[in-house]
Amino acid sequence: MSNVIQAIEAPADFGEFPDPLGHFGPYGGRFVPELLMAPLEELASAYAHFRADPQFQAELYADLQYYVGRPTPLYFARHWTEQVGGAQLYLKREDLDHTGAHKINNTMGQALLASRMGKRRIVAETGAGQHGVATAAVCARLGMECIVYMGAEDVRRQSVNVYRMRLMGAKVVPVESGTRTLKDALNEAFRDWAANVDDTFYIIGTVAGPHPYPEMVRDFQAVIGRETREQCLEQHGRLPDALVACVGGGSNAIGMFHPFLGDTGVEIYGAEAGGEGVETERHAAPLSAGRPGVLHGNRTYLMENADGQIMPTHSVSAGLDYPGVGPEHAWLKDTGRVRYVAVDDNDALAAFHGLAQLEGIIPALETAHAIAYAEKLAAQMDPDQIIVINCSGRGDKDIDTVAEVEGADL
Amino acid sequence: MSRIAHRFAQRRAEQRKALVTYVTGGDPHPEATVPIMHRLVGAGADIIEVGMPFSDPMADGPVIQSACDRALENGTGLAGVLEMVRAFRRTDNDTPVVLMGYLNPIEQIGYQSFARDAAAAGVDGVLTVDLPPEEGSEFVAALTAHDLDPIWLIAPTTRMERVNAICDQARGFVYYVSLKGVTGAGTLDIDDVGSHVDTIREATQTPVGVGFGVRSGDDAARLGQVADAVVVGTAIVSRIAENVGDDAAIGDAVHAITQELRQGLDSPLVESAP
């Protein structure tokens, strides 16, 4: 079922994409109801203006430094490396960002943009809750009204994050429609935006959605890859041999990958949620086992049935439980620049425990997918080689989920 | 002349406005739709929009999303909807039928195959709510090659340059979304709608239909003052939802609301008359 589109030649410069209408090769674009075209054009033009504004960039940089806590360390996981026996394993510690995940790099950028555009009401959607928490935090900091849509099933799975959002003043709206997960929360957030476009800014949490979101979110997250590049050069005098990141919508992954796309010596891997296995229907791996289609404003790989209906997804990680993926990833898959693999629930859970015990770092379940794949990869590589894994978030939020799956009593 | 253009010409000659009614194909079950379509026509509908059910109808409100869910649960896909139009055509060769839905199910069939099959089934126009003209040239080419009218939406937020660009491609009728939001939301501001419709009329001779937020005969009467057609979806689908499990009651309820809308449209409010 996969590989419907044959590999196409990689462009000379990945940095030149997307095109002005938001296309990454055949992917991306702007597939939305007419009502949203004007606000998207307004957003694209505001973003183009402020990304080139040194004052805006300086303000964002200061917030990333003093509020988010950047730069995050590039950490050598010595004990883990010794256990695996192979390439050296380094973690880019996005779990140390304020609120516990990379998500805040992007919400900080979009919230600043919203305030420059004069919009004081923020809507967002969230799956695992990390994007919702990061949005609630920046809204509190900037004094903005914050409404977060969250699938009712995810509200149940991530009650601690729901409480955190409410503590910071956000209104969390459980979404009861459809599969009651992230995709339904996205539908609901789009509807709110459509009804309130005059005063409302929609902060999308991943590199999907209509143009300019995939480009804008990528740019805000690319700080991860830029730092990784500089830190690796500083610490080792050379670039890493491989990068690994988990891919749900794909924002932490594209943030790490993008600054390295031109470095052809660096192998890049994205780990999707294999759930109970990509051969079953219980997974969330559109790049590994889906095909191209149109959903949520962009053309990309989707999990869909033969009639073009979007399939229910499954992952032990609520944050990866999404039937689509950012359009730039779709294109990186087709060009062959990034290799996408599926990691199933059991391997992710084992990696979750492994990193906690070997390094004293409890990774998010999303991140655990990348950890699991990095172990397999490292074991086939030489001890003088370097793998950097994007440790995209911390796992405190997932403790209830893991305890429930494993029957532990908290 | 297409069936849609012909129907508008007829109504114009009678100095009446057209009534466009929406029903989700396969809601609540596949056998229900064709009888509902005939009841709509019998009660005075001029053009029937048949929704192609989609799992994630982002531009629709909860009423139409639930209709999509019922249709999908009972096994209706795009092929099923085309079969319903074919069955409708066996006894009604006059009433224009417009398919309305989202792009992804169409993409999976392929634009050319979809346009060919839709035309063969007796479809007259197609409206895809998540396909703007910027991304739509290939699809429009496929539709026009099979004499299908591409129906486009214009919103209160649409800039004049885009109104012009959209009108250049529009055939059948242009669909003005009368309020900000999703189907079934909010209340109407008739003066605001009127001024937008006037703007659209400057850009095109194509008839202008207005929809979103029409609930009653009075609403239809007021919108009929400013538009060539009134489009009603949620109010009809609500009547279906209230009577799931009893097809006869669905038919009667659909008939009653459609008749109310028709009467409202045919007898404009006295105080608003020119």
XYZ file of C-alpha atoms in Angstrom:
684
model
C 0.000 0.000 0.000
C 2.880 2.356 0.686
C 5.181 3.956 -1.873
C 2.372 4.913 -4.210
C 4.527 7.737 -5.491
C 7.983 6.724 -6.683
C 11.046 8.438 -5.274
C 11.723 11.720 -7.051
C 14.965 13.588 -7.343
C 15.897 15.739 -4.351
C 16.172 19.462 -5.084
C 19.495 21.277 -4.935
C 18.381 23.397 -2.002
C 15.665 22.261 0.391
C 15.790 25.684 2.044
C 14.030 27.259 -0.942
C 10.811 25.440 -0.188
C 7.877 25.787 0.051
C 6.939 27.823 -3.028
C 4.875 31.026 -2.543
C 1.623 29.040 -2.400
C 3.035 26.654 0.185
C 3.871 23.655 -2.000
C 6.569 21.131 -1.149
C 6.673 19.340 -4.479
C 3.173 17.864 -4.858
C 2.367 18.332 -1.145
C 1.202 21.185 1.073
C -0.865 23.995 -0.404
C -4.014 25.545 0.953
C -7.159 23.394 0.911
C -9.636 25.246 3.078
C -13.145 26.689 2.925
C -13.269 30.101 1.238
C -13.938 31.816 4.563
C -10.423 30.946 5.740
C -8.585 32.121 2.617
C -8.497 35.775 3.698
C -7.197 35.118 7.234
C -4.559 32.748 5.817
C -3.412 35.379 3.321
C -3.306 37.933 6.136
C -1.274 35.536 8.279
C 1.154 34.679 5.465
C 1.798 38.315 4.760
C 2.208 39.208 8.459
C 4.601 36.301 8.932
C 6.653 37.277 5.870
C 6.925 40.786 7.305
C 7.871 39.886 10.871
C 10.272 37.045 10.024
C 12.393 39.714 8.314
C 11.981 42.200 11.181
C 15.082 42.289 13.409
C 13.077 43.674 16.343
C 10.596 40.803 16.204
C 13.420 38.274 15.962
C 15.261 39.878 18.888
C 12.142 39.746 21.040
C 11.556 36.112 20.115
C 15.187 35.243 20.795
C 15.030 36.859 24.235
C 11.877 34.905 25.087
C 13.455 31.660 23.891
C 16.469 32.360 26.092
C 14.886 33.654 29.295
C 11.392 32.114 29.268
C 11.827 28.840 27.356
C 15.368 28.153 28.583
C 17.342 27.896 25.360
C 19.812 26.724 24.271
C 19.044 23.228 25.505
C 22.006 20.897 26.104
C 23.296 18.307 23.672
C 23.805 15.485 26.136
C 25.986 12.387 25.752
C 24.038 9.391 27.065
C 27.096 7.412 28.159
C 25.440 4.631 30.084
C 22.856 4.041 27.372
C 25.592 4.043 24.712
C 27.542 1.411 26.668
C 24.461 -0.779 26.985
C 23.602 -0.601 23.294
C 27.166 -1.110 22.097
C 27.614 0.797 18.865
C 27.381 4.430 17.848
C 27.516 7.195 20.482
C 24.050 8.316 21.497
C 23.398 12.001 22.129
C 20.128 13.550 23.253
C 19.032 17.032 22.245
C 17.262 17.942 25.470
C 14.014 19.592 24.356
C 12.451 17.933 27.400
C 14.137 20.724 29.381
C 12.205 23.459 27.592
C 9.740 25.334 29.790
C 6.481 23.312 30.034
C 8.380 20.148 29.161
C 8.506 19.843 25.387
C 9.652 21.480 22.158
C 6.102 22.723 21.539
C 6.775 26.031 23.286
C 9.364 27.117 20.681
C 6.488 27.399 18.242
C 3.756 28.731 20.533
C 6.116 31.486 21.673
C 6.700 32.511 18.043
C 3.053 32.347 16.989
C 1.786 34.153 20.097
C 4.252 36.993 19.519
C 3.074 37.153 15.915
C -0.567 37.214 17.069
C 0.129 40.100 19.418
C 1.895 42.030 16.623
C -1.182 41.413 14.452
C -3.442 42.787 17.183
C -5.257 39.496 17.846
C -5.959 38.917 21.525
C -7.987 35.688 21.375
C -6.074 32.458 20.787
C -7.501 29.073 19.804
C -5.468 25.878 19.666
C -5.950 22.133 19.403
C -4.052 19.528 21.338
C -3.640 15.769 21.419
C -1.357 14.738 24.263
C -1.780 18.157 25.807
C 1.807 19.376 25.340
C 0.848 21.906 22.674
C -2.145 22.971 24.736
C 0.006 23.490 27.819
C 2.603 25.428 25.809
C -0.144 27.606 24.304
C -1.758 28.204 27.693
C 1.626 29.245 29.103
C 2.453 31.816 26.431
C -1.110 33.180 26.530
C -0.825 33.669 30.282
C 2.531 35.361 29.812
C 1.197 37.715 27.103
C -2.208 38.254 28.722
C -4.245 36.662 25.950
C -7.519 34.742 26.054
C -6.855 31.037 25.364
C -9.281 28.338 24.208
C -7.911 24.827 23.708
C -9.866 22.135 21.856
C -9.041 18.598 22.902
C -10.634 15.287 21.938
C -12.751 13.938 24.790
C -10.754 10.703 24.693
C -7.519 12.671 25.066
C -9.010 14.739 27.910
C -9.467 11.445 29.713
C -5.985 10.129 28.835
C -4.191 13.359 29.729
C -6.028 14.682 32.768
C -2.893 16.166 34.343
C -2.206 18.323 31.284
C -5.849 19.430 31.231
C -5.452 20.589 34.812
C -2.181 22.383 34.002
C -3.881 24.286 31.174
C -6.731 25.323 33.450
C -4.288 26.442 36.139
C -2.744 28.825 33.604
C -6.134 30.280 32.746
C -6.971 28.439 29.526
C -10.445 27.182 28.710
C -10.256 23.511 27.679
C -13.136 22.364 25.451
C -13.597 18.568 25.165
C -14.540 17.550 21.592
C -17.110 14.750 21.443
C -17.387 14.425 17.651
C -15.786 11.789 15.408
C -13.104 9.660 17.036
C -12.812 12.173 19.926
C -9.060 12.572 19.364
C -6.631 15.060 17.840
C -8.091 15.183 14.319
C -11.508 16.069 15.711
C -9.958 18.750 17.916
C -8.381 20.214 14.747
C -11.751 20.264 12.969
C -13.279 22.058 15.952
C -10.465 24.621 16.206
C -10.828 25.409 12.478
C -14.578 25.917 13.019
C -13.962 28.315 15.898
C -11.441 30.235 13.808
C -13.876 30.417 10.864
C -16.550 31.885 13.140
C -14.247 34.399 14.853
C -11.596 35.337 12.296
C -11.678 39.055 13.112
C -10.181 38.858 16.595
C -8.850 35.306 16.771
C -5.476 33.718 15.974
C -5.261 29.942 15.541
C -1.991 28.550 16.898
C -1.476 25.235 15.105
C 0.804 22.904 17.019
C 2.470 21.020 14.231
C 3.897 21.388 10.720
C 0.598 20.449 9.075
C -2.418 22.515 8.048
C -2.775 25.104 5.279
C 0.036 27.389 4.121
C 1.752 29.210 5.834
C 1.528 26.950 8.922
C 3.889 24.149 7.783
C 6.548 26.694 6.855
C 6.025 28.960 9.865
C 5.998 26.187 12.469
C 9.086 24.651 10.845
C 10.903 27.966 11.047
C 10.028 28.395 14.726
C 11.170 24.833 15.504
C 14.327 24.953 13.365
C 16.114 26.473 16.370
C 16.460 22.838 17.556
C 18.446 21.775 14.504
C 20.507 24.969 14.352
C 21.614 24.528 17.961
C 22.292 20.828 17.440
C 24.478 21.645 14.452
C 26.486 24.287 16.310
C 26.820 22.170 19.457
C 27.982 19.134 17.511
C 30.578 21.192 15.656
C 31.746 22.709 18.949
C 31.914 19.419 20.841
C 33.218 17.175 18.045
C 34.449 19.407 15.287
C 32.106 17.656 12.893
C 28.466 16.955 12.136
C 26.634 13.890 13.484
C 26.366 10.764 11.333
C 22.671 10.307 11.949
C 19.627 12.075 13.370
C 16.513 10.403 14.759
C 13.248 12.049 15.782
C 9.697 10.874 16.296
C 7.033 11.923 13.787
C 3.373 12.464 14.569
C 2.451 15.702 12.836
C 6.206 16.108 12.669
C 7.145 19.465 14.230
C 9.988 18.333 16.508
C 11.350 16.212 13.682
C 11.294 18.920 11.023
C 12.771 21.365 13.542
C 15.723 19.071 14.057
C 16.036 17.898 10.435
C 15.626 21.079 8.464
C 18.998 22.754 9.141
C 20.684 19.439 8.161
C 18.868 18.740 4.893
C 21.731 20.090 2.809
C 24.316 18.045 4.746
C 24.224 14.933 2.609
C 26.611 13.059 4.925
C 24.035 13.124 7.715
C 21.553 10.227 7.592
C 18.099 11.225 8.813
C 15.395 8.983 10.270
C 11.823 9.703 11.338
C 10.080 7.250 13.672
C 6.312 6.971 13.282
C 3.838 5.326 15.638
C 3.520 1.692 14.568
C 0.876 1.060 17.253
C 0.042 -2.651 17.261
C 1.885 -3.046 13.933
C 1.556 -1.411 10.501
C 0.162 -4.679 9.129
C -2.810 -4.236 11.492
C -5.180 -1.284 11.152
C -4.211 -0.207 14.679
C -1.408 2.287 14.082
C -0.696 5.949 13.297
C 1.968 5.688 10.591
C 0.737 7.466 7.421
C 4.210 7.695 5.836
C 4.898 3.991 6.388
C 1.444 2.655 5.549
C -0.734 5.407 4.084
C -1.112 7.264 0.810
C -1.406 10.872 -0.381
C -4.653 12.770 0.062
C -6.101 16.047 1.328
C -7.018 16.739 4.960
C -6.922 19.722 7.313
C -5.892 22.172 4.639
C -2.976 20.381 2.991
C -2.075 17.523 0.659
C 0.052 14.945 2.405
C 0.229 11.266 3.349
C -2.882 10.121 5.209
C -4.337 7.066 6.806
C -7.475 6.565 4.789
C -9.651 3.785 3.450
C -10.272 3.001 -0.232
C -13.156 5.532 -0.285
C -10.955 8.383 0.930
C -12.432 8.428 4.436
C -9.946 9.168 7.211
C -9.203 6.095 9.329
C -9.225 5.929 13.105
C -5.673 5.761 14.437
C -4.061 4.071 17.371
C -0.916 4.732 19.346
C 0.004 4.286 22.968
C 1.154 7.905 22.659
C -1.691 10.412 22.362
C 0.767 12.896 20.836
C 1.425 10.698 17.800
C -2.188 9.629 17.355
C -2.891 11.600 14.161
C -3.845 10.218 10.717
C -1.808 12.792 8.762
C 1.681 14.259 8.802
C 3.271 17.550 7.784
C 3.554 17.981 3.985
C 7.304 18.632 4.094
C 7.775 15.154 5.577
C 5.695 13.680 2.745
C 8.041 15.326 0.299
C 11.198 14.328 2.203
C 9.943 10.748 2.075
C 9.362 10.831 -1.680
C 12.715 12.481 -2.379
C 14.409 9.858 -0.218
C 16.234 12.476 1.891
C 14.650 11.181 5.109
C 13.859 7.558 5.875
C 10.658 6.946 7.810
C 10.207 3.840 9.928
C 7.430 2.570 12.197
C 8.076 1.707 15.840
C 5.347 -0.223 17.624
C 3.836 0.402 21.073
C 5.770 -2.370 22.815
C 9.166 -1.222 21.562
C 8.340 2.359 22.553
C 7.313 1.279 26.055
C 10.523 -0.731 26.442
C 12.563 2.302 25.381
C 10.605 4.484 27.815
C 11.734 2.259 30.695
C 15.214 1.807 29.287
C 16.107 5.479 29.117
C 14.569 6.135 32.543
C 16.704 3.420 34.131
C 19.932 3.991 32.214
C 20.035 7.791 32.190
C 17.535 9.022 34.768
C 15.573 10.703 31.993
C 11.913 9.791 31.567
C 11.117 10.566 27.941
C 7.694 11.374 26.553
C 6.063 8.327 24.929
C 6.367 10.181 21.611
C 10.113 10.499 22.120
C 10.350 6.855 23.205
C 9.593 5.867 19.581
C 12.743 7.695 18.444
C 14.730 6.228 21.352
C 13.662 2.700 20.356
C 14.698 3.160 16.734
C 17.999 4.817 17.680
C 18.940 1.712 19.700
C 18.468 -0.528 16.676
C 20.353 1.881 14.449
C 23.249 2.406 16.885
C 23.824 -1.309 17.282
C 24.597 -1.527 13.528
C 26.986 1.439 13.571
C 30.582 1.953 14.714
C 31.637 3.341 18.122
C 33.231 6.413 16.496
C 29.928 7.393 14.903
C 27.444 9.815 16.428
C 23.656 9.673 16.517
C 21.637 12.609 17.828
C 18.114 11.826 19.020
C 15.680 14.641 19.514
C 14.471 14.181 23.088
C 11.342 16.116 22.208
C 9.571 16.028 25.545
C 9.536 14.710 29.068
C 7.394 11.775 30.089
C 5.784 12.965 33.325
C 2.504 13.456 31.448
C 2.573 9.824 30.298
C 3.075 8.153 33.653
C -0.660 7.439 34.091
C -0.858 5.949 30.592
C 2.123 3.670 31.130
C 0.830 2.580 34.540
C -2.573 1.796 33.021
C -1.124 -0.194 30.109
C 1.151 -2.166 32.413
C -1.376 -2.607 35.210
C 0.782 -0.766 37.756
C -0.929 0.734 40.798
C -0.096 4.400 41.391
C -28.096 25.156 -21.563
C -27.325 23.204 -18.409
C -30.162 22.033 -16.196
C -29.070 24.557 -13.547
C -29.018 27.527 -15.956
C -32.353 26.394 -17.381
C -33.943 26.228 -13.939
C -32.735 29.735 -13.051
C -34.021 31.045 -16.387
C -37.436 29.517 -15.673
C -37.668 31.079 -12.224
C -36.479 34.436 -13.474
C -39.187 34.393 -16.157
C -41.747 33.734 -13.392
C -40.171 36.452 -11.210
C -39.607 33.864 -8.491
C -36.491 32.917 -6.574
C -34.964 29.440 -6.607
C -34.912 27.131 -3.583
C -31.809 24.971 -3.220
C -32.042 22.200 -0.637
C -29.282 20.021 0.786
C -29.420 16.446 1.998
C -26.492 14.200 2.914
C -26.414 11.157 0.617
C -27.073 7.975 2.583
C -28.469 9.718 5.670
C -29.740 7.973 7.667
C -29.391 4.941 5.375
C -28.789 4.358 1.634
C -32.419 3.580 0.701
C -33.701 6.773 2.326
C -32.074 9.348 0.059
C -33.879 8.967 -3.266
C -37.362 9.151 -1.670
C -36.218 12.242 0.296
C -35.004 13.861 -2.940
C -38.403 13.317 -4.532
C -40.163 14.732 -1.454
C -37.931 17.823 -1.656
C -38.935 18.331 -5.291
C -42.582 17.678 -4.506
C -42.539 20.355 -1.809
C -41.027 22.969 -4.091
C -37.244 22.584 -4.138
C -35.649 23.709 -7.416
C -32.158 22.306 -7.081
C -31.067 19.375 -4.918
C -27.633 19.358 -3.334
C -26.537 15.885 -2.328
C -23.758 15.756 0.232
C -20.949 13.269 -0.339
C -20.331 11.999 3.199
C -16.843 12.649 4.605
C -15.310 11.600 7.898
C -13.927 15.076 8.670
C -16.323 17.756 7.372
C -14.405 20.719 8.745
C -16.624 23.429 7.197
C -19.837 21.934 8.528
C -21.446 22.176 11.922
C -22.466 19.329 14.241
C -25.812 18.637 12.495
C -24.248 17.853 9.114
C -21.254 16.111 10.691
C -23.686 13.752 12.430
C -25.472 13.163 9.109
C -22.109 12.241 7.525
C -21.415 9.870 10.420
C -24.805 8.147 10.008
C -24.271 7.796 6.254
C -20.748 6.405 6.648
C -21.802 3.992 9.397
C -24.450 2.650 7.048
C -21.977 2.156 4.250
C -22.469 5.107 1.908
C -19.382 6.191 -0.033
C -19.004 8.319 -3.130
C -19.986 5.456 -5.450
C -23.155 4.989 -3.406
C -24.045 8.667 -3.778
C -23.634 8.467 -7.568
C -25.901 5.419 -7.568
C -28.537 7.471 -5.700
C -28.394 10.235 -8.326
C -28.743 7.621 -11.079
C -31.827 6.194 -9.347
C -33.304 9.697 -8.888
C -32.870 10.394 -12.607
C -35.025 7.384 -13.565
C -38.118 9.376 -12.627
C -36.888 12.993 -12.588
C -34.953 14.257 -15.559
C -35.558 17.959 -14.894
C -34.416 18.842 -11.379
C -30.766 19.882 -11.255
C -28.552 17.902 -8.859
C -25.364 19.314 -7.339
C -22.891 17.179 -5.425
C -21.368 18.876 -2.406
C -18.507 17.614 -0.293
C -14.799 17.481 0.389
C -11.909 16.815 -1.937
C -10.293 13.702 -0.498
C -12.868 11.064 -1.505
C -12.843 12.575 -5.031
C -9.030 12.477 -5.175
C -9.043 8.765 -4.417
C -11.259 8.079 -7.461
C -9.316 10.545 -9.609
C -10.654 13.800 -11.059
C -11.299 12.455 -14.561
C -13.023 9.254 -13.429
C -15.101 11.162 -10.912
C -16.241 13.746 -13.466
C -17.072 11.064 -16.029
C -19.039 8.943 -13.523
C -20.847 11.953 -12.052
C -21.899 13.216 -15.472
C -23.053 9.735 -16.476
C -25.125 9.478 -13.296
C -26.939 12.713 -14.131
C -25.135 15.170 -11.870
C -25.160 18.821 -13.012
C -22.715 20.600 -10.739
C -20.081 19.954 -8.092
C -19.099 21.994 -5.040
C -15.991 20.992 -3.077
C -15.837 23.145 0.027
C -12.138 22.663 0.762
C -10.863 23.324 -2.764
C -10.138 27.003 -3.495
C -9.617 28.141 -7.108
C -5.835 28.420 -6.504
C -5.628 24.620 -6.201
C -8.555 23.814 -8.444
C -7.598 24.288 -12.097
C -7.100 20.596 -12.847
C -10.369 19.667 -11.174
C -12.298 22.425 -12.946
C -10.888 21.251 -16.280
C -12.124 17.725 -15.567
C -15.589 18.997 -14.584
C -16.035 21.285 -17.581
C -14.808 18.560 -19.952
C -17.868 16.593 -18.823
C -20.256 19.584 -18.866
C -20.467 19.733 -15.088
C -20.820 23.179 -13.488
C -18.154 24.052 -10.919
C -19.970 25.796 -8.051
C -17.819 28.127 -5.941
C -18.247 29.625 -2.518
C -17.687 33.299 -1.763
C -17.398 34.398 1.865
C -17.880 37.722 3.673
C -14.081 37.832 4.000
C -13.354 37.299 0.284
C -11.429 40.234 -1.249
C -12.698 41.843 -4.447
C -9.830 40.502 -6.592
C -10.723 36.990 -5.468
C -14.430 37.613 -6.060
C -13.521 38.441 -9.647
C -11.239 35.429 -10.050
C -13.839 33.078 -8.586
C -16.646 34.517 -10.705
C -14.546 34.046 -13.843
C -14.589 30.281 -13.219
C -18.108 30.005 -11.845
C -20.962 28.351 -13.694
C -24.458 27.345 -12.596
C -24.578 29.640 -9.620
C -22.260 31.317 -7.133
C -22.807 30.356 -3.527
C -22.432 33.259 -1.092
C -21.842 32.101 2.493
C -24.035 34.503 4.402
C -22.212 34.504 7.700
C -18.883 33.767 9.270
C -18.785 30.272 10.656
C -19.861 26.790 9.730
C -23.167 25.429 8.437
C -25.996 25.868 10.895
C -24.317 28.634 12.899
C -25.324 32.140 13.871
C -28.017 34.518 12.718
C -28.466 36.520 9.521
C -27.761 40.189 8.908
C -29.818 40.834 5.793
C -28.392 44.288 4.969
C -24.846 42.971 5.172
C -25.752 40.021 2.928
C -27.449 42.352 0.458
C -24.417 44.579 0.042
C -22.120 41.584 -0.514
C -24.500 40.086 -3.067
C -24.560 43.423 -4.898
C -20.763 43.308 -5.052
C -20.858 39.817 -6.540
C -23.425 40.891 -9.105
C -20.981 43.524 -10.339
C -18.538 40.728 -11.114
C -20.792 38.181 -12.779
C -24.078 37.461 -14.547
C -24.150 34.020 -12.899
C -27.026 33.720 -10.410
C -26.133 34.188 -6.749
C -27.395 31.746 -4.130
C -27.139 32.541 -0.441
C -26.862 29.954 2.290
C -25.759 29.245 5.886
C -28.147 30.202 8.650
C -31.517 29.857 6.844
C -33.892 28.194 9.297
C -37.436 29.257 8.475
C -39.833 30.512 5.833
C -39.261 34.034 7.169
C -35.488 33.717 6.725
C -36.055 32.483 3.166
C -38.404 35.396 2.463
C -35.875 37.946 3.684
C -32.953 36.412 1.743
C -35.114 36.060 -1.353
C -35.207 39.870 -1.406
C -31.521 40.057 -2.174
C -30.483 36.745 -3.796
C -31.435 34.670 -6.848
C -31.577 31.516 -4.746
C -31.711 30.517 -1.114
C -29.737 27.467 -0.008
C -30.943 25.431 2.980
C -29.115 22.476 4.518
C -28.984 22.241 8.286
C -32.694 22.981 8.774
C -33.582 20.032 6.535
C -30.956 17.658 7.896
C -32.194 18.455 11.433
C -35.662 17.180 10.461
C -34.069 13.944 9.246
C -32.067 13.578 12.462
C -35.195 14.074 14.587
C -36.951 11.199 12.815
C -34.232 8.574 12.362
C -35.799 5.128 12.391
C -39.069 6.208 10.765
C -38.670 6.851 7.029
C -42.285 7.920 6.582
C -41.914 10.542 9.325
C -38.649 11.740 7.751
C -40.422 12.206 4.433
C -43.261 14.171 6.040
C -40.960 16.366 8.127
C -38.732 17.140 5.128
C -41.814 17.944 3.069
C -43.192 20.282 5.749
C -40.021 22.380 6.179
C -39.410 22.561 2.424
C -42.965 23.712 1.824
C -42.557 26.376 4.514
C -39.358 27.602 2.854
C -41.024 27.605 -0.578
C -43.985 29.591 0.669
C -41.712 32.066 2.408
C -39.715 32.521 -0.764
C -42.817 32.989 -2.930
C -44.454 35.541 -0.621
C -41.862 38.153 0.280
C -42.314 40.094 3.501
C -44.490 43.124 2.833
C -42.314 45.581 4.761
C -39.208 44.574 2.796
C -40.812 44.793 -0.635
C -39.416 47.441 -2.991
